[in-house]
Short mmCIF file of C-alpha atoms and ligand atoms in Angstrom, two decimals:
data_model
loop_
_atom_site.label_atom_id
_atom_site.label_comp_id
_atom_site.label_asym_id
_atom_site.label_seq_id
_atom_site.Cartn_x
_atom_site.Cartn_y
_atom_site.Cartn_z
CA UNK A 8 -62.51 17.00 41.54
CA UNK A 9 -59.77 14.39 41.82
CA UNK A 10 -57.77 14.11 38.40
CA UNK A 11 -58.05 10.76 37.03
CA UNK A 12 -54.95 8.60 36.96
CA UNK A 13 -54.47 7.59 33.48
CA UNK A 14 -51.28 5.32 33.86
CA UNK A 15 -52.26 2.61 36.18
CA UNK A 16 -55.59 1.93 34.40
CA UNK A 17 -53.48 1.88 31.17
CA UNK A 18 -51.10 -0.83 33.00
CA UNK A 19 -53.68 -2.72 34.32
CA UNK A 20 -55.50 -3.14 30.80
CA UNK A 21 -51.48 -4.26 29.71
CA UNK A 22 -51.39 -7.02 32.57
CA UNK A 23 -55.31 -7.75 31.68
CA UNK A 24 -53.75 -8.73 27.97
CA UNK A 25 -50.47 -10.93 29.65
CA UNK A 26 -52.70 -12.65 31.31
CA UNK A 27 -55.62 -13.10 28.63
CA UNK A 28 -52.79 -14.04 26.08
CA UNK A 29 -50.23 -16.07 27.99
CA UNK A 30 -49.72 -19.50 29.50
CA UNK A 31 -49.90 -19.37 33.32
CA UNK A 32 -48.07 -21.76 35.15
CA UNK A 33 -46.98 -20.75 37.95
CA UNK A 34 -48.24 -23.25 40.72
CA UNK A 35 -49.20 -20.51 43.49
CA UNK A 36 -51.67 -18.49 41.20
CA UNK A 37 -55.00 -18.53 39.68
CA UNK A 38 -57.80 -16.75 38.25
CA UNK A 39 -60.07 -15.18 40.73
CA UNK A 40 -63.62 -14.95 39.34
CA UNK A 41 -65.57 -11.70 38.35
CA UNK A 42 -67.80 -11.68 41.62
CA UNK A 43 -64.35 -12.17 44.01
CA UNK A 44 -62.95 -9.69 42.12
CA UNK A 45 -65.62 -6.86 42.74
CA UNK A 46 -65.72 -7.56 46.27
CA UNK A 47 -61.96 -7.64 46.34
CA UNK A 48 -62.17 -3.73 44.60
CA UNK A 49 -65.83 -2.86 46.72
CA UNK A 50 -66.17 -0.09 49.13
CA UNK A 51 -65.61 -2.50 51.92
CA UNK A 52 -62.03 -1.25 51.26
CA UNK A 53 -62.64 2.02 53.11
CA UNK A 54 -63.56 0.56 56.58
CA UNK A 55 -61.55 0.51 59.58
CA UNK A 56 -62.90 -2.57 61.69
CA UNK A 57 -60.20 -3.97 64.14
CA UNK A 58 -61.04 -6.48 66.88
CA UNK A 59 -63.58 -9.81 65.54
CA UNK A 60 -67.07 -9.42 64.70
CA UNK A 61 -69.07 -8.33 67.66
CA UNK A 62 -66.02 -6.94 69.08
CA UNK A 63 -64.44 -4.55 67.67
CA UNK A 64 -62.62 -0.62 67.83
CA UNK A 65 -64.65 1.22 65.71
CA UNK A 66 -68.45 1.41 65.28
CA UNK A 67 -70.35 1.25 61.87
CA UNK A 68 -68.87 -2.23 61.93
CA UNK A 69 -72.07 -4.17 61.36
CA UNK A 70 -72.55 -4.79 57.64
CA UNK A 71 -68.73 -6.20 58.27
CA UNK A 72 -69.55 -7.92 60.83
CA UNK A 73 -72.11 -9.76 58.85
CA UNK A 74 -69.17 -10.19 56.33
CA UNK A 75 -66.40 -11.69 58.39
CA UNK A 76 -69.10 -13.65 59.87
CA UNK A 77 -69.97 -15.30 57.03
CA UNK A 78 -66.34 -15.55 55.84
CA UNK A 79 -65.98 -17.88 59.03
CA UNK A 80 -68.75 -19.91 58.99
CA UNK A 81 -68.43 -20.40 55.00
CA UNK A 82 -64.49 -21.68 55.82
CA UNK A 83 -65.39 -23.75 58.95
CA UNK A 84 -68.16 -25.54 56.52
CA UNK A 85 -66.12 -26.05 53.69
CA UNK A 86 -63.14 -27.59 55.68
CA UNK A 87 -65.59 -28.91 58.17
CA UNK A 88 -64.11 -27.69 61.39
CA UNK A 89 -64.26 -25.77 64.61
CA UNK A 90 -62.35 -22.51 64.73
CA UNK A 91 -60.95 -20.39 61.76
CA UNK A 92 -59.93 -16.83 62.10
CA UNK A 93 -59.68 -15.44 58.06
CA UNK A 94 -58.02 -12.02 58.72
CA UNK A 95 -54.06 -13.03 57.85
CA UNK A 96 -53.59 -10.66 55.47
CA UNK A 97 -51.57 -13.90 53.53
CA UNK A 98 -50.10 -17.02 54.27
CA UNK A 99 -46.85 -15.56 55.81
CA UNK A 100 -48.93 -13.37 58.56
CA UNK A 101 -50.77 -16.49 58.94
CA UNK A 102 -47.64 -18.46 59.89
CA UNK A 103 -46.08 -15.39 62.17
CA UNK A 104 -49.34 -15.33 64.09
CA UNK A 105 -49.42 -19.04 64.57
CA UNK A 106 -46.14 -19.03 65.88
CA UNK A 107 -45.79 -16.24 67.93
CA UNK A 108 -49.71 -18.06 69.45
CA UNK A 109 -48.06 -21.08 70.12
CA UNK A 110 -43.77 -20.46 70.47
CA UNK A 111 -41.88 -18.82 72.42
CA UNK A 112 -38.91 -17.35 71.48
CA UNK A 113 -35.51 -19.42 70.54
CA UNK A 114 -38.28 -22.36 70.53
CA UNK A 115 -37.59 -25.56 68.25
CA UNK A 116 -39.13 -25.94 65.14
CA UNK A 117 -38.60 -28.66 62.70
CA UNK A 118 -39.90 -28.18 59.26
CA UNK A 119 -39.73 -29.37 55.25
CA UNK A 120 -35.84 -28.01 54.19
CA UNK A 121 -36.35 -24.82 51.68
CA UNK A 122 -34.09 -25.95 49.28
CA UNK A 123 -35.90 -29.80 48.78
CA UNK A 124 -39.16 -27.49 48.38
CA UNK A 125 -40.09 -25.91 51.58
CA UNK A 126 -41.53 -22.76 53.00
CA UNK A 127 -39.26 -19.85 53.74
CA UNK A 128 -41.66 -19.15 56.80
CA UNK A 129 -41.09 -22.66 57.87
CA UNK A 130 -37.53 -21.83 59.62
CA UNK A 131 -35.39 -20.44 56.80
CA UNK A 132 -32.46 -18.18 58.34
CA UNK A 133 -33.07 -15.72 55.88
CA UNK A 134 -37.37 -15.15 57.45
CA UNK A 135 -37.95 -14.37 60.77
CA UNK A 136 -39.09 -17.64 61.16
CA UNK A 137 -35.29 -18.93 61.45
CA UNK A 138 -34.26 -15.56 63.47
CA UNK A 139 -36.71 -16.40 66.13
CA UNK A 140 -36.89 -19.64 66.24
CA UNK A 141 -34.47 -22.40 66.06
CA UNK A 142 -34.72 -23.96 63.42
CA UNK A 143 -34.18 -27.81 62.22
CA UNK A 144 -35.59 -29.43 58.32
CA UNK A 145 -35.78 -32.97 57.42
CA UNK A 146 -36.09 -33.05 53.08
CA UNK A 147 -36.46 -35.70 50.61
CA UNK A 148 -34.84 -38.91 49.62
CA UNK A 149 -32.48 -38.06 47.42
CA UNK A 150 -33.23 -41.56 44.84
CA UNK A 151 -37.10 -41.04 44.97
CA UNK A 152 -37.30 -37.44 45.93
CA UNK A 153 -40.14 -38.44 48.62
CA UNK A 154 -40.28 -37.63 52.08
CA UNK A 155 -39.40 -40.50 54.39
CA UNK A 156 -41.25 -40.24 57.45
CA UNK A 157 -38.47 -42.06 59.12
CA UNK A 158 -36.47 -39.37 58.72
CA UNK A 159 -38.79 -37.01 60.25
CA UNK A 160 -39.24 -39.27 63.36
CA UNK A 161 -35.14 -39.62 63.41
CA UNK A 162 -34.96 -35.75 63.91
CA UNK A 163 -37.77 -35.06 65.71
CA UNK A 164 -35.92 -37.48 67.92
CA UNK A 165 -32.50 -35.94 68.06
CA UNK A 166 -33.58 -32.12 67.94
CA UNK A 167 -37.15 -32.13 70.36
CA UNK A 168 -38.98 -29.33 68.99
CA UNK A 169 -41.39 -28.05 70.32
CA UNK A 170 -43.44 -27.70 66.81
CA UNK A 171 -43.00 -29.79 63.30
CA UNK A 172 -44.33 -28.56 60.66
CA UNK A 173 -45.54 -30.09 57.29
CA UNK A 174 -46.65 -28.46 53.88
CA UNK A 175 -44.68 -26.99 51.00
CA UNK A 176 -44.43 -24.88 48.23
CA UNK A 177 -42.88 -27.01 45.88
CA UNK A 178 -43.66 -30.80 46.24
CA UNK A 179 -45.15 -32.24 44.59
CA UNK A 180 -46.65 -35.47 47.01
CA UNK A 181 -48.70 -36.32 49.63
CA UNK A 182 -48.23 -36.06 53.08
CA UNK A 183 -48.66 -38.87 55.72
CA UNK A 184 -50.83 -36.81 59.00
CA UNK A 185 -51.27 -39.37 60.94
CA UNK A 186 -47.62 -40.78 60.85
CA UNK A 187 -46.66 -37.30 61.88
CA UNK A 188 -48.85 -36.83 64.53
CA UNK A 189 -47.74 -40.18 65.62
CA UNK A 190 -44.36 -38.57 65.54
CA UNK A 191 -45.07 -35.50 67.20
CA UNK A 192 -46.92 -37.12 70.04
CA UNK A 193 -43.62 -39.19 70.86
CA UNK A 194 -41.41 -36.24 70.95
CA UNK A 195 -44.61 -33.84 72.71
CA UNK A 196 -44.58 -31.17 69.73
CA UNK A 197 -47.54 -29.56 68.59
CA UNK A 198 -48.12 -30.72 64.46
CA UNK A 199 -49.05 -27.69 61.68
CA UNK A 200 -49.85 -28.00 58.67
CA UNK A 201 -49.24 -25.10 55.89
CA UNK A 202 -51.28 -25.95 53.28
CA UNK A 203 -51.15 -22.87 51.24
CA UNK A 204 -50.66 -24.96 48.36
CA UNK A 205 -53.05 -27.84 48.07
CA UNK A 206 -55.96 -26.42 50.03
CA UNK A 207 -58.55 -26.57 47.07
CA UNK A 208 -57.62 -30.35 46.40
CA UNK A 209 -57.82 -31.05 50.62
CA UNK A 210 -61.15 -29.04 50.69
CA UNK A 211 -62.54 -31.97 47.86
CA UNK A 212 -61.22 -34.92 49.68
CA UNK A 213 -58.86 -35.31 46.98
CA UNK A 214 -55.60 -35.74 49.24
CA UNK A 215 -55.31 -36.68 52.49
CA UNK A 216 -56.99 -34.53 55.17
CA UNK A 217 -54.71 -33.15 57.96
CA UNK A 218 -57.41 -31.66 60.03
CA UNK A 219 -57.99 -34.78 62.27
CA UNK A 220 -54.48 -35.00 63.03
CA UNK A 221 -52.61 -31.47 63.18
CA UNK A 222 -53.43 -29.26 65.78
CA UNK A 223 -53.27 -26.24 63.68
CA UNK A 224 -53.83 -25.65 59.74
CA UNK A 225 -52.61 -22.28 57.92
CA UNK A 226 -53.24 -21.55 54.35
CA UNK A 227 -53.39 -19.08 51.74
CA UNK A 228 -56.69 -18.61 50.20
CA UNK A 229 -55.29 -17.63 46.22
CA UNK A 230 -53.70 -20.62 45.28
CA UNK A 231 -55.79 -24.22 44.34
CA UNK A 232 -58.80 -22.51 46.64
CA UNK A 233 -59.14 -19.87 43.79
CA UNK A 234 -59.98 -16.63 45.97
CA UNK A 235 -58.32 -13.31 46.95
CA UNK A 236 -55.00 -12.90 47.75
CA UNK A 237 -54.90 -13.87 51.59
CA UNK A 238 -54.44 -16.15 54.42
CA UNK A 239 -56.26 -17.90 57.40
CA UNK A 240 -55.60 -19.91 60.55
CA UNK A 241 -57.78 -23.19 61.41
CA UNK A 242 -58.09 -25.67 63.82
CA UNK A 243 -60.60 -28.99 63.25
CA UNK A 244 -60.73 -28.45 67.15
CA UNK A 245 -60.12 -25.40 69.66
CA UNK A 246 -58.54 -26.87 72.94
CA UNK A 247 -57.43 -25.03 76.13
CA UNK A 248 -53.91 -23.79 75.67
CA UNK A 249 -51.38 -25.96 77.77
CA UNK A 250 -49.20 -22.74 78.58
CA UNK A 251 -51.16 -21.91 81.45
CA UNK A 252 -52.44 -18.29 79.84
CA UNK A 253 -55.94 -17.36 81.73
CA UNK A 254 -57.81 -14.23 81.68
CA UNK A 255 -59.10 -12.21 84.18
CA UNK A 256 -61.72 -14.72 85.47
CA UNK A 257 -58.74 -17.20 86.02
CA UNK A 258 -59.74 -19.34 83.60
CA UNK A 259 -57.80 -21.22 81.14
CA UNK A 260 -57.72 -19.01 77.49
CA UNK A 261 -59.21 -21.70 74.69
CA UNK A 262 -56.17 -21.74 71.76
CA UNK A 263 -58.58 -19.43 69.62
CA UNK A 264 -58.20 -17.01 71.44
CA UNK A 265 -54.47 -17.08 71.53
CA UNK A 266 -54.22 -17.26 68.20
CA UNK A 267 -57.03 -14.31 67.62
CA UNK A 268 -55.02 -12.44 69.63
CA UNK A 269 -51.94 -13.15 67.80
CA UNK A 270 -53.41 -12.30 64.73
CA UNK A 271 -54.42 -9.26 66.31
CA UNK A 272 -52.97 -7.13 68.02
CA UNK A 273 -50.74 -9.39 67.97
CA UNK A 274 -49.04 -8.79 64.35
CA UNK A 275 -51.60 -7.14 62.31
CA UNK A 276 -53.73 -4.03 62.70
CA UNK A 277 -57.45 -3.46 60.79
CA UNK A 278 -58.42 -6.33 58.47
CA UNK A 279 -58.64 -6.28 54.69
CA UNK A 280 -62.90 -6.25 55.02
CA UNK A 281 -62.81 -6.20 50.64
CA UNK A 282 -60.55 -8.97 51.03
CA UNK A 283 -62.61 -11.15 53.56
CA UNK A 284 -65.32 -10.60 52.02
CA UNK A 285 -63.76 -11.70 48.55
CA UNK A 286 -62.56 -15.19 50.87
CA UNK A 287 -66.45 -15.47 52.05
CA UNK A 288 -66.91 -15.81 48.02
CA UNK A 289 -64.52 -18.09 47.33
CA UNK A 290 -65.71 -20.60 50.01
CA UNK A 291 -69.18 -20.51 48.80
CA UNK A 292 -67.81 -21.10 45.42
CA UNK A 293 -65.43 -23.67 47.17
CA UNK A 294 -68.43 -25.90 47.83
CA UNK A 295 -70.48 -26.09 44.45
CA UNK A 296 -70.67 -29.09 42.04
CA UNK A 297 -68.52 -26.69 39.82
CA UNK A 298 -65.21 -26.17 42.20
CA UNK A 299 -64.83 -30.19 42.28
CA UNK A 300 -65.16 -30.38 38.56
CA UNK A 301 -62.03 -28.06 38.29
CA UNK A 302 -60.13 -29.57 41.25
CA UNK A 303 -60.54 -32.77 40.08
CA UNK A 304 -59.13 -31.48 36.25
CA UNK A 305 -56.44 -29.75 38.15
CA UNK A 306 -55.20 -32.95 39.67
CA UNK A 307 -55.77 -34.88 36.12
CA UNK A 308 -54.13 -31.96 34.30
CA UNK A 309 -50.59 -32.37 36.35
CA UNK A 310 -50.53 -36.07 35.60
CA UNK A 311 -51.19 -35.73 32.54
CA UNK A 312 -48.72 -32.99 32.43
CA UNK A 313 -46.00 -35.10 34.35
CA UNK A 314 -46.19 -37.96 32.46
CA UNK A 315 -46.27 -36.30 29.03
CA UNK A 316 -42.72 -34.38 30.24
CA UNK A 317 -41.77 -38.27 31.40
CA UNK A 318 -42.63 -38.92 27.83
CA UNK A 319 -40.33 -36.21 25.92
CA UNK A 320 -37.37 -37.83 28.41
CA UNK A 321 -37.56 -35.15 31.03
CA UNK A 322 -36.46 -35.75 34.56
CA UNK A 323 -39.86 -35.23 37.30
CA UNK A 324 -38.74 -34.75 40.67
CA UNK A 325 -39.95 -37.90 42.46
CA UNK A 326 -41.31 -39.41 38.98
CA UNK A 327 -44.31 -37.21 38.87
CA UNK A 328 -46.94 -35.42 41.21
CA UNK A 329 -50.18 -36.69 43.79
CA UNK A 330 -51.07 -32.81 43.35
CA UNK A 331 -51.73 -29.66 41.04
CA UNK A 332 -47.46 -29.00 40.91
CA UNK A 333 -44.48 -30.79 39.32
CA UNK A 334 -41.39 -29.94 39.54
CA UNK A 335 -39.01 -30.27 35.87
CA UNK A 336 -35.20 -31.58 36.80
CA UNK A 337 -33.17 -29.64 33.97
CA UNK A 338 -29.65 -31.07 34.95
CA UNK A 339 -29.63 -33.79 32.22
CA UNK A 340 -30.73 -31.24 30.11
CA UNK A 341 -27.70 -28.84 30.57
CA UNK A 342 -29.97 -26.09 31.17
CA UNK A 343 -30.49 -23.97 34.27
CA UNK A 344 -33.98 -22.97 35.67
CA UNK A 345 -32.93 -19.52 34.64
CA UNK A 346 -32.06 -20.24 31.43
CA UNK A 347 -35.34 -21.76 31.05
CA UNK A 348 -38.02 -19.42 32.81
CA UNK A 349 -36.11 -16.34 30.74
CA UNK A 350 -36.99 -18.76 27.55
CA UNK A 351 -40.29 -19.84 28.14
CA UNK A 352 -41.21 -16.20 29.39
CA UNK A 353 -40.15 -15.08 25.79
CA UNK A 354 -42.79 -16.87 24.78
CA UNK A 355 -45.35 -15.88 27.29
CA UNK A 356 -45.27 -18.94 28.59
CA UNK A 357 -44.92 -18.18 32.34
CA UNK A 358 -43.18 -20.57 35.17
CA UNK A 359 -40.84 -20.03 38.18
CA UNK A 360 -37.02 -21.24 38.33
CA UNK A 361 -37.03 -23.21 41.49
CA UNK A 362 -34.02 -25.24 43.08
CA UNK A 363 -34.62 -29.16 42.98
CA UNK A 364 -33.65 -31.07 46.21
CA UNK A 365 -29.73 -31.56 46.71
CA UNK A 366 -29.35 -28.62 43.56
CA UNK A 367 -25.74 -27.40 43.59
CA UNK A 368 -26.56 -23.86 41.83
CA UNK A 369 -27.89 -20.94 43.49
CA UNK A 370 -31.52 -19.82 44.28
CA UNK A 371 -30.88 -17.15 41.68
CA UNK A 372 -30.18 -19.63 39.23
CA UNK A 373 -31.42 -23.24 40.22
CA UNK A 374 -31.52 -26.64 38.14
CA UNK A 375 -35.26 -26.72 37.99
CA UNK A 376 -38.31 -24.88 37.01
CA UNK A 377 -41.66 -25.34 38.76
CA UNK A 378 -45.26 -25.96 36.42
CA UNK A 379 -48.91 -26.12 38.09
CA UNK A 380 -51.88 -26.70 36.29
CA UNK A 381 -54.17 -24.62 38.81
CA UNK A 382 -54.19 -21.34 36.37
CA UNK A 383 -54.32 -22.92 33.21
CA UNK A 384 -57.22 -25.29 34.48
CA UNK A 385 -59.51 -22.34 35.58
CA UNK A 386 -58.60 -21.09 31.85
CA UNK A 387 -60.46 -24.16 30.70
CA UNK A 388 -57.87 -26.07 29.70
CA UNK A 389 -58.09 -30.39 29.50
CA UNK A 390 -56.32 -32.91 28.57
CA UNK A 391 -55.10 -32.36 25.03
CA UNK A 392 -54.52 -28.78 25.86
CA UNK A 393 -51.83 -30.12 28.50
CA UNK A 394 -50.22 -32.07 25.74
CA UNK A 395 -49.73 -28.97 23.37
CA UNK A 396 -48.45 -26.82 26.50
CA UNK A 397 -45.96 -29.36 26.86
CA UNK A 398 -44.93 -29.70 22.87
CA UNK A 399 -44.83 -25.75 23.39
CA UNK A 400 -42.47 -25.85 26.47
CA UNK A 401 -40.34 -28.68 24.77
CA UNK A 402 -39.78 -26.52 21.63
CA UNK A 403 -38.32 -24.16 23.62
CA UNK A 404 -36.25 -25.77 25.33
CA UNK A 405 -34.94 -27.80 22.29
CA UNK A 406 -34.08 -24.23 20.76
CA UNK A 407 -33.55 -22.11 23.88
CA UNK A 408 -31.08 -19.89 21.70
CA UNK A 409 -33.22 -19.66 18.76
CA UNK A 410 -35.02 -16.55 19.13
CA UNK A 411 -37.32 -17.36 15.61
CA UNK A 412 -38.44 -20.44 17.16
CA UNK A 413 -39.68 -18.87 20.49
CA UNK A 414 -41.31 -16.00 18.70
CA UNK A 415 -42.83 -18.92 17.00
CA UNK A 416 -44.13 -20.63 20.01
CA UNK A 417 -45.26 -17.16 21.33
CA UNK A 418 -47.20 -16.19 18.33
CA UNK A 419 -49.04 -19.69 18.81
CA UNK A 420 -49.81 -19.54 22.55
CA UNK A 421 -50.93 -15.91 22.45
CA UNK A 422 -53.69 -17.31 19.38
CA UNK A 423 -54.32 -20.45 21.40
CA UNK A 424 -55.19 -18.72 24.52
CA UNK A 425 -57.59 -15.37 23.54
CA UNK A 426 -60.06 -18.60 22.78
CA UNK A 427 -59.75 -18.83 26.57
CA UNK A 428 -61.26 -15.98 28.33
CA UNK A 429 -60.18 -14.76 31.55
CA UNK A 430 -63.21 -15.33 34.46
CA UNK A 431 -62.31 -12.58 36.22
CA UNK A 432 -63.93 -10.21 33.32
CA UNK A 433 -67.50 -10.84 32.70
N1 DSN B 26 -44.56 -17.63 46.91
C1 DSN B 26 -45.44 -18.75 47.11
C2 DSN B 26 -45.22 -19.80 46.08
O1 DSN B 26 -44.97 -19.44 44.96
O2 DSN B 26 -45.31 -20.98 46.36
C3 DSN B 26 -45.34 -19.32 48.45
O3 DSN B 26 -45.42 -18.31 49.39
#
């Protein structure tokens, strides 16, 4: 008989209460609900089933088969398009697959700069992304703190990569797909878009769709989409790869099957089945009367958060958000983003420190602190809940040494939100 663990059940049930009691903020999370979170702790767990449905290593693969099946078509409906492989096991094996499909090595890439609120898998020197590739950013105005697509033409120009990529993980606008693919057409680059971050809001028609125009689409499936932790590759159309890669018949491989193959054996082994299975869920969730409800609140709940900060005399990034994110400029309140998560976390109140474009401190320390409103929205939270989360956050930052005050705030959030119960238990 196996001895029962009684530590990590004892921790979970203490991370069940943070999250039940605190203010979630932190734009890349969410609340998964009670039937994605059974099938992301099922039995599927314990299968081996490497290769694609149909095709795979092991036998007694055809209940999963079923599974991943439906995974696919359930994505390729919901984002209405041709090809999706859903076994990145997240958004960063996504992005290596993609790349490693599509680049060789030492191969241009020109992508959204890190530090103006980019992806670390999108060239940074510090990810493999930057080790194998060469890599090349364009960022933000520094007066409006938008991307000028001028700017992206002007060094796709000068540095002819061979891919340009667009998405983000912290900004907090729009993005122009068609100018881009304009722009990657003239320099012959292939266009990607990671859009790890707004995928829920794309999958609503709620910002602009980039599936007619980039060739390839990765994402993360835990963020606005509100499923497991994970990723997945897509493409609004497969096409036949231009590298002149054919299999045995002779005949020109199809990009899907580059990129399945990158995918694995490329860079992963088995896929997460419990997890797939859990991203099948959240696409049929994805597409009921429900999902858009809470989209569309997320997208209302950062304005309304943006422009009540604008309000109070705080500095937005770019003057406020087209998405579920904002990002808070501390400098002219002589705070750092450290200062300020470590504060706010005192009083449960949880955000990232993040740098803001043309920041002069360190990544460890920063001049800005991220908010989304995807977490808190799932929560149940509306419009004059936004405006207390921002009175909250405002009081401590007014009184960031005061530690009465906080515990104040605290006591008030942790009341506030046990009227809000977490979906994930039934
Ligand atoms: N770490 C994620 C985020 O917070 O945006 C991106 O990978």
């Amino acid at each position: 008989m196996i001895k029962q663990d009684t530590i990590i059940p004892l921790l979970i049930e203490k991370e069940k209460k943070r999250q039940t009691e605190g203010l979630e903020l932190i734009a890349s999370e969410n609340f998964v609900s009670a039937q994605i979170a059974a099938a992301a702790g099922s039995v599927l767990t314990n299968k081996y089933a490497e290769g694609l449905p149909g095709k795979r290593y092991y036998s007694g693969c055809h209940v999963v088969d079923e599974i991943e099946s439906l995974a696919i078509e359930r994505a390729k409906t919901l984002f209405n398009v041709e090809w999706v492989n859903v076994q990145p096991h997240s958004g960063s094996q996504a992005n290596a697959a993609l790349m490693m499909a599509v680049l060789n090595l030492g191969d241009k890439i020109l992508g959204f700069n890190l530090a103006h609120g980019g992806h670390l898998t999108h060239g940074s020197p510090i990810n493999f992304s930057g080790k194998l590739y060469q890599s090349f950013f364009y960022g933000v105005n520094r007066e409006t703190g938008y991307i000028e697509w001028q700017e992206v033409a002007q060094k796709a120009r000068e540095t002819k990569p061979a891919m340009i990529i667009c998405g983000a993980s912290a900004y907090s606008r729009d993005w122009d797909y068609p100018q881009l693919r304009a722009i990657a057409d003239e320099v012959g680059a292939f266009l990607w878009a990671d859009i790890a971050h707004p995928a829920g809001l794309i999958s609503q028609g709620l910002l602009n769709n980039p599936f007619p125009y980039c060739h390839f689409v990765t994402s993360t499936t835990h963020k606005t989409l509100r499923g497991p932790r994970g990723g997945m590759i897509l493409m609004a159309k497969d096409f036949e790869n231009p590298f002149g890669k054919t299999n045995k018949k002779g005949a020109l491989h199809h990009m899907s099957a580059l990129l399945d193959s990158a995918v694995f054996p490329g860079t992963q082994g088995g896929p997460l089945e419990h997890i797939i299975a859990a991203k099948a869920i959240a696409c049929y969730e994805a597409m009921t009367k429900d999902y858009k409800t809470y989209v569309i609140q997320v997208q209302k709940n950062a304005k309304i958060m943006a422009q009540a900060f604008m309000d109070k005399g705080y500095k937005i990034v770019s003057d406020g958000t087209d998405n579920h994110l904002l990002l808070l400029d501390l400098t002219q309140k002589n705070l750092s983003g450290k200062q300020a998560e470590t504060a706010l976390q005192a009083a449960d109140i949880t955000t990232n420190k993040n740098l803001i474009p043309f920041d002069t401190t360190s990544p460890q320390v920063t001049s800005g602190i991220r908010l989304g409103t995807a977490a808190i929205t799932t929560r149940g939270l509306v419009e004059g809940d936004i405006l207390l989360v921002v009175e909250w956050i405002d009081r401590v930052l007014k009184n960031i040494a005061d530690d009465f005050q906080i515990k104040k705030v605290k006591q008030e959030v942790n009341k506030y939100m046990r009227n809000f119960p977490l979906t994930t238990v039934d």
